[in-house]
PDB file of C-alpha atoms and ligand atoms in Angstrom:
ATOM      1  CA  MET X 620      -0.306  -0.047   0.428  1.00 67.00           C
ATOM      2  CA  LEU X 621       1.659   2.605  -1.061  1.00 86.00           C
ATOM      3  CA  TYR X 622      -0.073   5.691   1.693  1.00 95.00           C
ATOM      4  CA  SER X 623      -0.652   5.074   4.723  1.00 96.00           C
ATOM      5  CA  ASP X 624      -4.930   4.576   6.826  1.00 97.00           C
ATOM      6  CA  LYS X 625      -4.107   7.569   8.121  1.00 97.00           C
ATOM      7  CA  VAL X 626      -3.117   9.694   4.545  1.00 97.00           C
ATOM      8  CA  MET X 627      -6.474   8.515   2.712  1.00 96.00           C
ATOM      9  CA  ASP X 628      -8.656   8.988   6.422  1.00 97.00           C
ATOM     10  CA  HIS X 629      -7.320  12.762   5.599  1.00 97.00           C
ATOM     11  CA  PHE X 630      -7.183  11.922   2.044  1.00 96.00           C
ATOM     12  CA  GLU X 631     -11.185  11.496   2.475  1.00 96.00           C
ATOM     13  CA  HIS X 632     -12.618  13.471   4.977  1.00 97.00           C
ATOM     14  CA  PRO X 633     -10.474  16.472   5.245  1.00 97.00           C
ATOM     15  CA  ARG X 634     -10.559  18.083   8.863  1.00 97.00           C
ATOM     16  CA  ASN X 635     -11.737  21.738   8.653  1.00 98.00           C
ATOM     17  CA  VAL X 636     -12.138  22.852   5.063  1.00 97.00           C
ATOM     18  CA  GLY X 637     -13.338  25.776   3.642  1.00 97.00           C
ATOM     19  CA  GLU X 638     -12.885  29.687   4.849  1.00 97.00           C
ATOM     20  CA  ILE X 639     -13.178  32.045   8.011  1.00 98.00           C
ATOM     21  CA  GLU X 640     -14.279  35.471   7.242  1.00 96.00           C
ATOM     22  CA  ASN X 641     -12.273  38.042   8.480  1.00 96.00           C
ATOM     23  CA  ALA X 642     -10.004  35.540   9.477  1.00 98.00           C
ATOM     24  CA  ASP X 643      -6.791  37.196  11.968  1.00 98.00           C
ATOM     25  CA  GLY X 644      -4.435  35.493   8.552  1.00 97.00           C
ATOM     26  CA  VAL X 645      -4.574  35.017   5.698  1.00 97.00           C
ATOM     27  CA  GLY X 646      -1.829  32.510   3.619  1.00 95.00           C
ATOM     28  CA  GLN X 647      -1.628  31.436  -0.042  1.00 94.00           C
ATOM     29  CA  VAL X 648       1.523  29.217  -1.267  1.00 93.00           C
ATOM     30  CA  GLY X 649       1.988  27.809  -4.810  1.00 90.00           C
ATOM     31  CA  ASN X 650       4.272  24.716  -4.429  1.00 83.00           C
ATOM     32  CA  PRO X 651       6.966  25.379  -7.408  1.00 79.00           C
ATOM     33  CA  LYS X 652       7.398  21.125  -8.275  1.00 80.00           C
ATOM     34  CA  CYS X 653       3.911  20.712  -9.510  1.00 87.00           C
ATOM     35  CA  GLY X 654       1.303  24.720  -9.307  1.00 88.00           C
ATOM     36  CA  ASP X 655      -0.482  23.677  -6.939  1.00 91.00           C
ATOM     37  CA  ILE X 656      -1.619  25.772  -4.510  1.00 93.00           C
ATOM     38  CA  MET X 657      -3.170  26.020  -0.673  1.00 93.00           C
ATOM     39  CA  LYS X 658      -4.824  29.079   0.860  1.00 96.00           C
ATOM     40  CA  MET X 659      -5.373  28.851   4.810  1.00 97.00           C
ATOM     41  CA  TYR X 660      -7.048  31.010   7.243  1.00 98.00           C
ATOM     42  CA  LEU X 661      -6.047  31.564  10.768  1.00 98.00           C
ATOM     43  CA  LYS X 662      -8.469  32.625  14.312  1.00 98.00           C
ATOM     44  CA  ILE X 663      -6.399  33.595  17.056  1.00 98.00           C
ATOM     45  CA  ASP X 664      -7.210  35.123  20.376  1.00 97.00           C
ATOM     46  CA  GLY X 665      -4.535  36.532  22.445  1.00 94.00           C
ATOM     47  CA  ASP X 666      -1.828  34.202  21.006  1.00 94.00           C
ATOM     48  CA  VAL X 667      -4.015  31.069  20.790  1.00 98.00           C
ATOM     49  CA  ILE X 668      -5.542  29.858  16.537  1.00 98.00           C
ATOM     50  CA  THR X 669      -8.579  29.330  18.254  1.00 98.00           C
ATOM     51  CA  ASP X 670      -9.568  28.366  14.067  1.00 98.00           C
ATOM     52  CA  VAL X 671      -7.866  26.754  11.521  1.00 98.00           C
ATOM     53  CA  LYS X 672      -9.287  26.296   7.490  1.00 98.00           C
ATOM     54  CA  PHE X 673      -7.783  25.388   4.850  1.00 97.00           C
ATOM     55  CA  LYS X 674      -8.795  25.354   0.684  1.00 96.00           C
ATOM     56  CA  THR X 675      -6.856  23.708  -1.460  1.00 93.00           C
ATOM     57  CA  PHE X 676      -6.188  23.184  -5.372  1.00 91.00           C
ATOM     58  CA  GLY X 677      -3.789  19.816  -4.788  1.00 90.00           C
ATOM     59  CA  CYS X 678      -3.412  16.434  -4.607  1.00 93.00           C
ATOM     60  CA  GLY X 679      -4.370  13.735  -2.244  1.00 94.00           C
ATOM     61  CA  SER X 680      -1.167  14.072   0.029  1.00 94.00           C
ATOM     62  CA  ALA X 681      -1.438  18.359  -0.240  1.00 94.00           C
ATOM     63  CA  ILE X 682      -5.109  17.171   1.370  1.00 96.00           C
ATOM     64  CA  ALA X 683      -3.996  14.789   3.609  1.00 97.00           C
ATOM     65  CA  THR X 684      -1.165  17.229   4.834  1.00 96.00           C
ATOM     66  CA  SER X 685      -2.686  19.974   5.093  1.00 95.00           C
ATOM     67  CA  SER X 686      -6.137  18.031   6.884  1.00 97.00           C
ATOM     68  CA  MET X 687      -4.028  16.403   9.841  1.00 97.00           C
ATOM     69  CA  ALA X 688      -1.665  20.388  10.053  1.00 97.00           C
ATOM     70  CA  THR X 689      -4.760  22.121  11.089  1.00 98.00           C
ATOM     71  CA  GLU X 690      -5.400  19.690  13.432  1.00 98.00           C
ATOM     72  CA  MET X 691      -1.983  19.989  15.208  1.00 98.00           C
ATOM     73  CA  ILE X 692      -1.978  23.069  15.703  1.00 98.00           C
ATOM     74  CA  LYS X 693      -5.928  24.028  16.347  1.00 98.00           C
ATOM     75  CA  GLY X 694      -5.940  25.374  20.769  1.00 98.00           C
ATOM     76  CA  LYS X 695      -2.191  25.843  19.804  1.00 98.00           C
ATOM     77  CA  THR X 696      -0.186  29.178  20.683  1.00 97.00           C
ATOM     78  CA  ILE X 697       1.574  31.041  17.266  1.00 97.00           C
ATOM     79  CA  ALA X 698       4.951  29.871  18.572  1.00 95.00           C
ATOM     80  CA  GLU X 699       4.156  26.522  18.749  1.00 96.00           C
ATOM     81  CA  ALA X 700       2.484  26.458  15.765  1.00 96.00           C
ATOM     82  CA  MET X 701       5.366  27.553  13.907  1.00 94.00           C
ATOM     83  CA  THR X 702       7.636  25.079  15.078  1.00 93.00           C
ATOM     84  CA  LEU X 703       5.574  21.973  12.544  1.00 94.00           C
ATOM     85  CA  THR X 704       8.055  21.376  10.701  1.00 94.00           C
ATOM     86  CA  ASN X 705       6.085  19.397   7.012  1.00 93.00           C
ATOM     87  CA  ALA X 706       7.969  15.694   8.741  1.00 95.00           C
ATOM     88  CA  ALA X 707       6.482  15.959  12.079  1.00 96.00           C
ATOM     89  CA  VAL X 708       2.763  16.375  10.192  1.00 96.00           C
ATOM     90  CA  ALA X 709       4.247  13.999   7.127  1.00 96.00           C
ATOM     91  CA  GLU X 710       5.144  12.199  10.412  1.00 96.00           C
ATOM     92  CA  ALA X 711       2.048  11.864  12.025  1.00 97.00           C
ATOM     93  CA  LEU X 712      -0.030  10.828   8.769  1.00 97.00           C
ATOM     94  CA  ASP X 713       2.496   7.476   9.056  1.00 97.00           C
ATOM     95  CA  GLY X 714       4.876   8.792   6.956  1.00 96.00           C
ATOM     96  CA  LEU X 715       4.204   9.462   2.564  1.00 95.00           C
ATOM     97  CA  PRO X 716       5.603   8.189  -0.084  1.00 94.00           C
ATOM     98  CA  ALA X 717       9.715   9.849  -0.619  1.00 93.00           C
ATOM     99  CA  HIS X 718       8.162  11.288  -4.091  1.00 92.00           C
ATOM    100  CA  LYS X 719       4.743  12.925  -2.534  1.00 93.00           C
ATOM    101  CA  MET X 720       7.009  14.902   0.708  1.00 91.00           C
ATOM    102  CA  HIS X 721       7.963  18.209  -1.433  1.00 90.00           C
ATOM    103  CA  CYS X 722       3.245  18.046  -1.359  1.00 91.00           C
ATOM    104  CA  SER X 723       3.525  18.141   2.711  1.00 92.00           C
ATOM    105  CA  VAL X 724       5.122  21.514   2.283  1.00 90.00           C
ATOM    106  CA  LEU X 725       2.779  23.201   1.486  1.00 90.00           C
ATOM    107  CA  ALA X 726       0.466  23.228   4.531  1.00 92.00           C
ATOM    108  CA  GLU X 727       3.975  24.125   6.784  1.00 92.00           C
ATOM    109  CA  GLU X 728       4.733  27.030   4.022  1.00 93.00           C
ATOM    110  CA  ALA X 729       0.743  28.098   3.833  1.00 94.00           C
ATOM    111  CA  ILE X 730       0.606  28.464   8.161  1.00 96.00           C
ATOM    112  CA  LYS X 731       3.539  30.290   8.247  1.00 95.00           C
ATOM    113  CA  ALA X 732       2.273  32.804   5.693  1.00 95.00           C
ATOM    114  CA  ALA X 733      -0.955  33.215   7.396  1.00 97.00           C
ATOM    115  CA  LEU X 734       0.676  33.479  10.568  1.00 97.00           C
ATOM    116  CA  ALA X 735       2.965  36.031   9.027  1.00 95.00           C
ATOM    117  CA  ASP X 736       0.108  37.648   7.415  1.00 96.00           C
ATOM    118  CA  TYR X 737      -1.458  37.777  10.918  1.00 97.00           C
ATOM    119  CA  TYR X 738       1.707  40.104  12.046  1.00 96.00           C
ATOM    120  CA  GLN X 739       1.313  42.338   8.927  1.00 94.00           C
ATOM    121  CA  LYS X 740      -2.323  43.060   9.687  1.00 95.00           C
ATOM    122  CA  LYS X 741      -1.297  43.475  13.476  1.00 94.00           C
ATOM    123  CA  GLY X 742       1.660  46.431  12.377  1.00 95.00           C
ATOM    124  CA  GLU X 743       4.222  43.961  14.062  1.00 93.00           C
ATOM    125  CA  PRO X 744       6.858  43.050  12.683  1.00 91.00           C
ATOM    126  CA  VAL X 745       7.554  39.495  10.948  1.00 90.00           C
ATOM    127  CA  PRO X 746       9.101  37.186  12.545  1.00 90.00           C
ATOM    128  CA  GLU X 747      11.829  35.831  10.789  1.00 87.00           C
ATOM    129  CA  SER X 748      11.257  32.414  10.831  1.00 85.00           C
ATOM    130  CA  LEU X 749       7.895  33.201   8.778  1.00 88.00           C
ATOM    131  CA  LYS X 750       9.529  34.512   6.085  1.00 79.00           C
ATOM    132  CA  LEU X 751       9.685  32.030   3.203  1.00 70.00           C
ATOM    133  CA  PRO X 752      12.522  31.856   0.904  1.00 66.00           C
ATOM    134  CA  CYS X 753      11.702  33.220  -2.355  1.00 63.00           C
ATOM    135  CA  ASP X 754      12.369  30.966  -5.261  1.00 62.00           C
ATOM    136  CA  CYS X 755      11.594  33.784  -7.942  1.00 61.00           C
ATOM    137  CA  GLU X 756      14.271  34.280 -10.650  1.00 61.00           C
ATOM    138  CA  GLU X 757      14.673  37.882  -9.942  1.00 60.00           C
ATOM    139  CA  GLY X 758      15.377  37.994  -5.939  1.00 56.00           C
ATOM    140  CA  HIS X 759      13.079  41.486  -6.253  1.00 56.00           C
ATOM    141  CA  CYS X 760       9.491  40.120  -6.386  1.00 59.00           C
ATOM    142  CA  CYS X 761       9.107  40.476  -3.087  1.00 56.00           C
ATOM    143  CA  SER X 762       9.068  41.940   0.669  1.00 54.00           C
ATOM    144  CA  SER X 763      11.127  37.498   1.237  1.00 54.00           C
ATOM    145  CA  CYS X 764      13.891  38.644  -1.551  1.00 55.00           C
ATOM    146  CA  GLY X 765      13.783  42.415  -1.119  1.00 49.00           C
TER     147      GLY X 765
HETATM  148 FE1  FES T1998       1.270  19.255  -6.224  1.00 93.25          FE
HETATM  149 FE2  FES T1998       1.064  17.444  -4.503  1.00 93.25          FE
HETATM  150  S1  FES T1998       1.206  17.488  -6.591  1.00 93.25           S
HETATM  151  S2  FES T1998       0.892  19.123  -3.728  1.00 93.25           S
END
């Protein structure tokens, strides 16, 4: 079996799909390897993530990892969510095939982008660890690469 039971479960019954109106942070990222897109919405109260939803134009592994990632950060503090890695999400799903690991990066990056948006909306500096590496050719297309 290529995919674990947990991956299949989260793919077939993804948790926290949708969007949040008046979200405190919204992040959208694209996967340069396949062109798939992930959008993440966060509701934040104090420093706790009280709600999280996602939407994706992505493959089954992207859906399963995002679903698991939303469960892993819901009710957690911002600091805890910032340390979530795609490897930890894949591990919580009992693993992903090596050639699908890149799909799990979407979830981690979308959460980071949504947290960065939260800081920006508040007018506070975005912590370094939330800045995504930019993969544009020019090196001056956005705030990440200046
Ligand atoms: Fe694009 Fe999985 S193939 S996210």
